[in-house]
């Protein structure tokens, strides 16, 4: 009897040891292959969120279209280090935007900022510095606040605002924006941006939540097995806020209503806030003696009809809405014309090049590929060349 117990205990120990070794191998493998993206952001009382100075790691997404090493400089920008004092012979461009400017999807040397710097310098025959400040989730509100508090200290010659209609209009709305909500004073002026309490990918600070293997499996369940994730939330294994359902309006993801020919009424308020912010931005830049330029960033669905068709197949209610994918771009161009602001839409160049290989937007992620960054830099350098020589 004792011999049987010994064999049973020995088998149990071996099984536990094998399971532990399997978990160790899985943990090491996930970390070595960079299957879980690192975190580069922290809450900010004024801007809503900000990059962590000195943070380093890797960035990817669920479909693993890219694995990119990322470093945030000591000034809290994914950019080269720049002194506040501008070199006497250099043209300095201050580039502001959201995740398209942050550009975690490509190595830093392939970003739009680096491409614009090189191409514009070659075109005008003098040194060019592009000071790049992009943060995921930023709208015009956070970008304007950062310029007002920090960016103007760099004394740029040109302030280039990257405007992405796909979510910037929503970001600027105190009602439509779900996470980084701008707070406006009674007179309509911008005060600050709230960071919100969205569930972090890490889910906490415990030992389990520091495990890359756990984070990887958790992410797979949340993104690939929503029904299982729902059950786990019911059982208390997952926090319900971690499910992050896509915000919907009449069966359509809220973000896409900006492209509707007749969006819901709250979008008019969102546009009013957006245009007021653009006016305040222009006034601040002009008062500083710089030139304000707006670059209208492309949306994946605007460039690739098959991507738009796939989206409509995913959300059948979209077939009941009349869409105008170029409508938001035209509205921004109209604002620029009325306010004497140089505005450069990238869509004509992207549409002209979309049938070439490789793609300009990542298929799943939606941001620019290296080819998209290069084309945007080439287009913008040509647009700026004549005005800065």
Coordinates of C-alpha atoms in Angstrom, one line a residue, residues 32-300:
X32 CA 11.7 35.9 -26.7
X33 CA 9.3 36.2 -29.6
X34 CA 7.9 39.5 -28.3
X35 CA 4.3 38.2 -28.7
X36 CA 3.0 40.6 -26.1
X37 CA 3.4 44.3 -26.7
X38 CA 5.0 46.4 -24.0
X39 CA 3.3 49.4 -22.4
X40 CA 4.7 52.9 -23.2
X41 CA 2.0 55.2 -21.7
X42 CA 1.0 56.5 -18.4
X43 CA -1.9 58.8 -17.3
X44 CA -1.3 62.6 -17.5
X45 CA -3.4 65.1 -15.6
X46 CA -3.4 67.7 -18.5
X47 CA -3.1 65.6 -21.7
X48 CA -5.0 62.5 -20.6
X49 CA -2.1 60.2 -21.4
X50 CA 1.6 60.6 -22.2
X51 CA 4.5 58.5 -23.3
X52 CA 6.8 57.3 -20.5
X53 CA 10.3 59.0 -20.7
X54 CA 13.0 56.4 -21.2
X55 CA 10.6 53.5 -21.8
X56 CA 11.9 50.7 -24.1
X57 CA 10.4 47.5 -25.4
X58 CA 8.6 45.9 -28.4
X59 CA 5.4 46.6 -30.2
X60 CA 3.1 44.2 -32.1
X61 CA -0.6 43.4 -32.3
X62 CA -2.9 40.3 -32.3
X63 CA -2.2 39.4 -36.0
X64 CA 1.5 40.0 -35.6
X65 CA 1.9 41.9 -38.8
X66 CA 5.0 43.6 -37.4
X67 CA 7.5 43.3 -34.5
X68 CA 9.1 46.7 -33.8
X69 CA 11.7 47.8 -31.2
X70 CA 10.5 50.9 -29.5
X71 CA 12.4 53.5 -27.4
X72 CA 10.9 56.7 -25.9
X73 CA 13.4 59.4 -25.4
X74 CA 13.9 61.2 -22.1
X75 CA 11.6 64.1 -23.3
X76 CA 8.7 61.6 -23.6
X77 CA 8.6 61.4 -27.4
X78 CA 9.3 58.6 -29.8
X79 CA 11.8 60.7 -31.6
X80 CA 15.4 61.7 -31.8
X81 CA 16.7 63.9 -29.1
X82 CA 16.5 67.6 -29.9
X83 CA 17.8 70.7 -28.1
X84 CA 15.3 73.5 -27.5
X85 CA 17.6 75.9 -29.3
X86 CA 17.2 75.6 -33.1
X87 CA 20.4 75.4 -35.2
X88 CA 20.8 78.7 -36.9
X89 CA 20.8 77.3 -40.5
X90 CA 18.1 74.7 -40.0
X91 CA 14.5 74.7 -40.9
X92 CA 12.6 73.2 -37.9
X93 CA 9.2 71.5 -38.4
X94 CA 7.1 70.6 -35.4
X95 CA 5.1 67.5 -36.2
X96 CA 2.1 66.7 -34.0
X97 CA -0.4 63.9 -34.2
X98 CA -1.7 60.6 -32.9
X99 CA -0.7 57.0 -33.4
X100 CA 0.2 57.7 -37.1
X101 CA 2.9 60.0 -35.9
X102 CA 3.9 57.9 -32.9
X103 CA 4.3 55.1 -35.6
X104 CA 4.9 52.1 -33.3
X105 CA 4.2 49.9 -36.4
X106 CA 7.5 50.7 -38.1
X107 CA 11.1 51.1 -37.0
X108 CA 11.9 54.8 -36.1
X109 CA 14.2 55.2 -39.2
X110 CA 11.2 54.3 -41.4
X111 CA 8.7 56.8 -39.9
X112 CA 7.1 59.7 -41.7
X113 CA 9.1 62.1 -39.5
X114 CA 12.5 60.8 -40.5
X115 CA 11.4 60.5 -44.2
X116 CA 10.1 64.1 -44.3
X117 CA 13.3 65.3 -42.7
X118 CA 15.5 63.7 -45.3
X119 CA 13.3 64.4 -48.4
X120 CA 12.6 68.0 -47.5
X121 CA 16.3 68.7 -46.7
X122 CA 17.3 67.3 -50.1
X123 CA 14.6 69.3 -51.8
X124 CA 15.5 72.7 -50.3
X125 CA 19.3 72.2 -50.0
X126 CA 19.5 73.1 -46.3
X127 CA 19.3 71.1 -43.0
X128 CA 15.8 70.2 -41.7
X129 CA 14.8 69.1 -38.2
X130 CA 11.5 67.4 -37.7
X131 CA 10.6 67.4 -34.0
X132 CA 8.0 64.6 -33.8
X133 CA 5.4 64.3 -31.1
X134 CA 2.7 61.7 -31.6
X135 CA 0.8 59.7 -29.0
X136 CA -1.8 57.0 -29.4
X137 CA -5.3 58.2 -28.6
X138 CA -4.5 61.9 -29.0
X139 CA -7.0 64.2 -30.7
X140 CA -6.5 67.8 -31.7
X141 CA -7.3 68.7 -28.0
X142 CA -4.2 66.9 -26.5
X143 CA -2.0 68.0 -29.4
X144 CA -3.0 71.6 -29.0
X145 CA -2.4 71.5 -25.2
X146 CA 1.0 69.9 -25.7
X147 CA 2.0 72.5 -28.2
X148 CA 0.8 75.3 -25.9
X149 CA 2.7 74.0 -22.9
X150 CA 5.8 72.4 -24.5
X151 CA 6.0 72.5 -28.3
X152 CA 6.3 76.2 -28.8
X153 CA 9.5 76.2 -26.7
X154 CA 11.3 74.6 -29.7
X155 CA 10.6 77.7 -31.8
X156 CA 9.5 75.8 -34.9
X157 CA 9.3 77.5 -38.3
X158 CA 6.4 75.2 -39.3
X159 CA 3.9 73.4 -37.1
X160 CA 2.6 70.5 -39.1
X161 CA -0.6 69.0 -37.6
X162 CA -1.4 65.5 -38.7
X163 CA -5.2 65.2 -38.7
X164 CA -6.8 61.8 -38.9
X165 CA -10.6 62.1 -39.6
X166 CA -11.0 58.5 -38.7
X167 CA -11.0 59.3 -35.0
X168 CA -9.8 62.8 -34.4
X169 CA -13.3 64.4 -34.6
X170 CA -14.6 61.8 -32.1
X171 CA -11.5 62.4 -29.9
X172 CA -12.4 66.1 -29.7
X173 CA -15.9 65.5 -28.5
X174 CA -16.7 65.5 -24.7
X175 CA -19.6 63.1 -25.4
X176 CA -18.4 60.7 -28.2
X177 CA -14.9 60.1 -26.9
X178 CA -15.0 57.1 -24.6
X179 CA -11.5 57.3 -22.9
X180 CA -9.5 60.6 -23.3
X181 CA -12.4 63.0 -22.8
X182 CA -11.6 66.7 -23.4
X183 CA -13.0 69.1 -20.8
X184 CA -14.2 72.5 -22.0
X185 CA -14.9 75.6 -20.0
X186 CA -18.2 77.4 -20.1
X187 CA -16.9 79.7 -22.8
X188 CA -16.0 76.7 -25.0
X189 CA -12.2 77.0 -24.4
X190 CA -10.3 73.8 -23.8
X191 CA -9.1 73.2 -20.2
X192 CA -7.7 69.7 -20.1
X193 CA -8.2 66.1 -21.2
X194 CA -9.3 63.4 -18.8
X195 CA -7.5 60.1 -18.8
X196 CA -10.4 57.9 -17.8
X197 CA -10.2 54.5 -16.2
X198 CA -10.0 52.1 -19.2
X199 CA -8.8 48.6 -18.3
X200 CA -5.1 48.3 -19.0
X201 CA -3.8 45.3 -21.0
X202 CA -1.8 44.3 -17.9
X203 CA -4.9 44.0 -15.8
X204 CA -3.1 44.7 -12.5
X205 CA 0.2 44.5 -10.7
X206 CA 0.1 41.0 -9.3
X207 CA 2.5 38.1 -10.1
X208 CA 0.1 36.6 -12.6
X209 CA -0.3 39.9 -14.4
X210 CA 3.4 40.3 -14.8
X211 CA 3.5 37.0 -16.7
X212 CA 3.9 37.5 -20.5
X213 CA 2.4 34.0 -21.1
X214 CA -0.7 34.9 -19.1
X215 CA -1.0 38.2 -20.9
X216 CA -0.7 36.4 -24.3
X217 CA -3.3 33.8 -23.5
X218 CA -5.6 36.4 -22.0
X219 CA -5.3 38.6 -25.1
X220 CA -6.1 35.6 -27.3
X221 CA -9.2 34.8 -25.3
X222 CA -10.4 38.4 -25.4
X223 CA -9.9 38.9 -29.1
X224 CA -10.4 35.5 -30.6
X225 CA -12.9 33.9 -28.3
X226 CA -15.4 36.6 -27.2
X227 CA -18.0 34.0 -26.1
X228 CA -15.5 32.3 -23.8
X229 CA -14.4 35.7 -22.5
X230 CA -18.0 36.5 -21.7
X231 CA -18.4 33.3 -19.7
X232 CA -15.1 33.9 -17.8
X233 CA -16.4 37.4 -16.9
X234 CA -19.7 35.9 -15.7
X235 CA -17.7 33.5 -13.5
X236 CA -15.5 36.4 -12.2
X237 CA -12.3 35.1 -13.8
X238 CA -12.0 38.2 -16.0
X239 CA -13.0 41.7 -15.1
X240 CA -16.0 42.7 -17.2
X241 CA -14.4 46.0 -18.2
X242 CA -11.6 44.0 -19.9
X243 CA -14.1 42.8 -22.5
X244 CA -14.0 46.2 -24.2
X245 CA -17.0 45.8 -26.5
X246 CA -16.9 47.9 -29.7
X247 CA -19.0 51.0 -29.0
X248 CA -22.0 50.8 -31.4
X249 CA -24.7 53.2 -32.7
X250 CA -27.6 51.5 -34.6
X251 CA -25.5 48.4 -35.3
X252 CA -22.5 50.5 -36.6
X253 CA -19.2 51.0 -34.8
X254 CA -19.3 54.6 -33.5
X255 CA -16.0 55.6 -35.1
X256 CA -17.4 55.1 -38.6
X257 CA -20.3 57.5 -38.3
X258 CA -17.9 60.3 -39.1
X259 CA -18.0 59.0 -42.7
X260 CA -21.8 59.0 -42.9
X261 CA -23.4 61.4 -45.3
X262 CA -25.8 62.3 -42.5
X263 CA -24.2 61.4 -39.2
X264 CA -26.2 61.5 -35.9
X265 CA -26.6 65.0 -34.4
X266 CA -23.9 64.7 -31.8
X267 CA -21.3 64.7 -34.6
X268 CA -22.1 68.3 -35.5
X269 CA -21.1 69.2 -31.9
X270 CA -17.9 67.2 -32.4
X271 CA -17.1 69.0 -35.6
X272 CA -17.8 72.4 -33.9
X273 CA -15.3 71.5 -31.1
X274 CA -12.8 70.3 -33.7
X275 CA -13.0 73.5 -35.8
X276 CA -12.8 75.7 -32.7
X277 CA -9.6 73.8 -31.6
X278 CA -8.1 74.2 -35.1
X279 CA -8.8 77.9 -34.9
X280 CA -7.2 78.2 -31.5
X281 CA -4.2 76.1 -32.7
X282 CA -3.7 78.3 -35.7
X283 CA -3.9 81.5 -33.6
X284 CA -1.3 80.2 -31.1
X285 CA 1.1 79.1 -33.9
X286 CA 0.7 82.4 -35.8
X287 CA 1.3 84.4 -32.6
X288 CA 4.5 82.5 -32.1
X289 CA 5.7 83.6 -35.6
X290 CA 5.4 80.1 -37.2
X291 CA 3.4 78.7 -40.1
X292 CA 0.5 76.4 -39.3
X293 CA 0.0 73.5 -41.8
X294 CA -2.6 70.7 -41.7
X295 CA -1.9 67.3 -43.2
X296 CA -5.1 65.1 -43.7
X297 CA -4.1 61.5 -43.0
X298 CA -5.7 58.6 -44.9
X299 CA -7.9 55.9 -43.5
X300 CA -7.4 52.4 -44.7

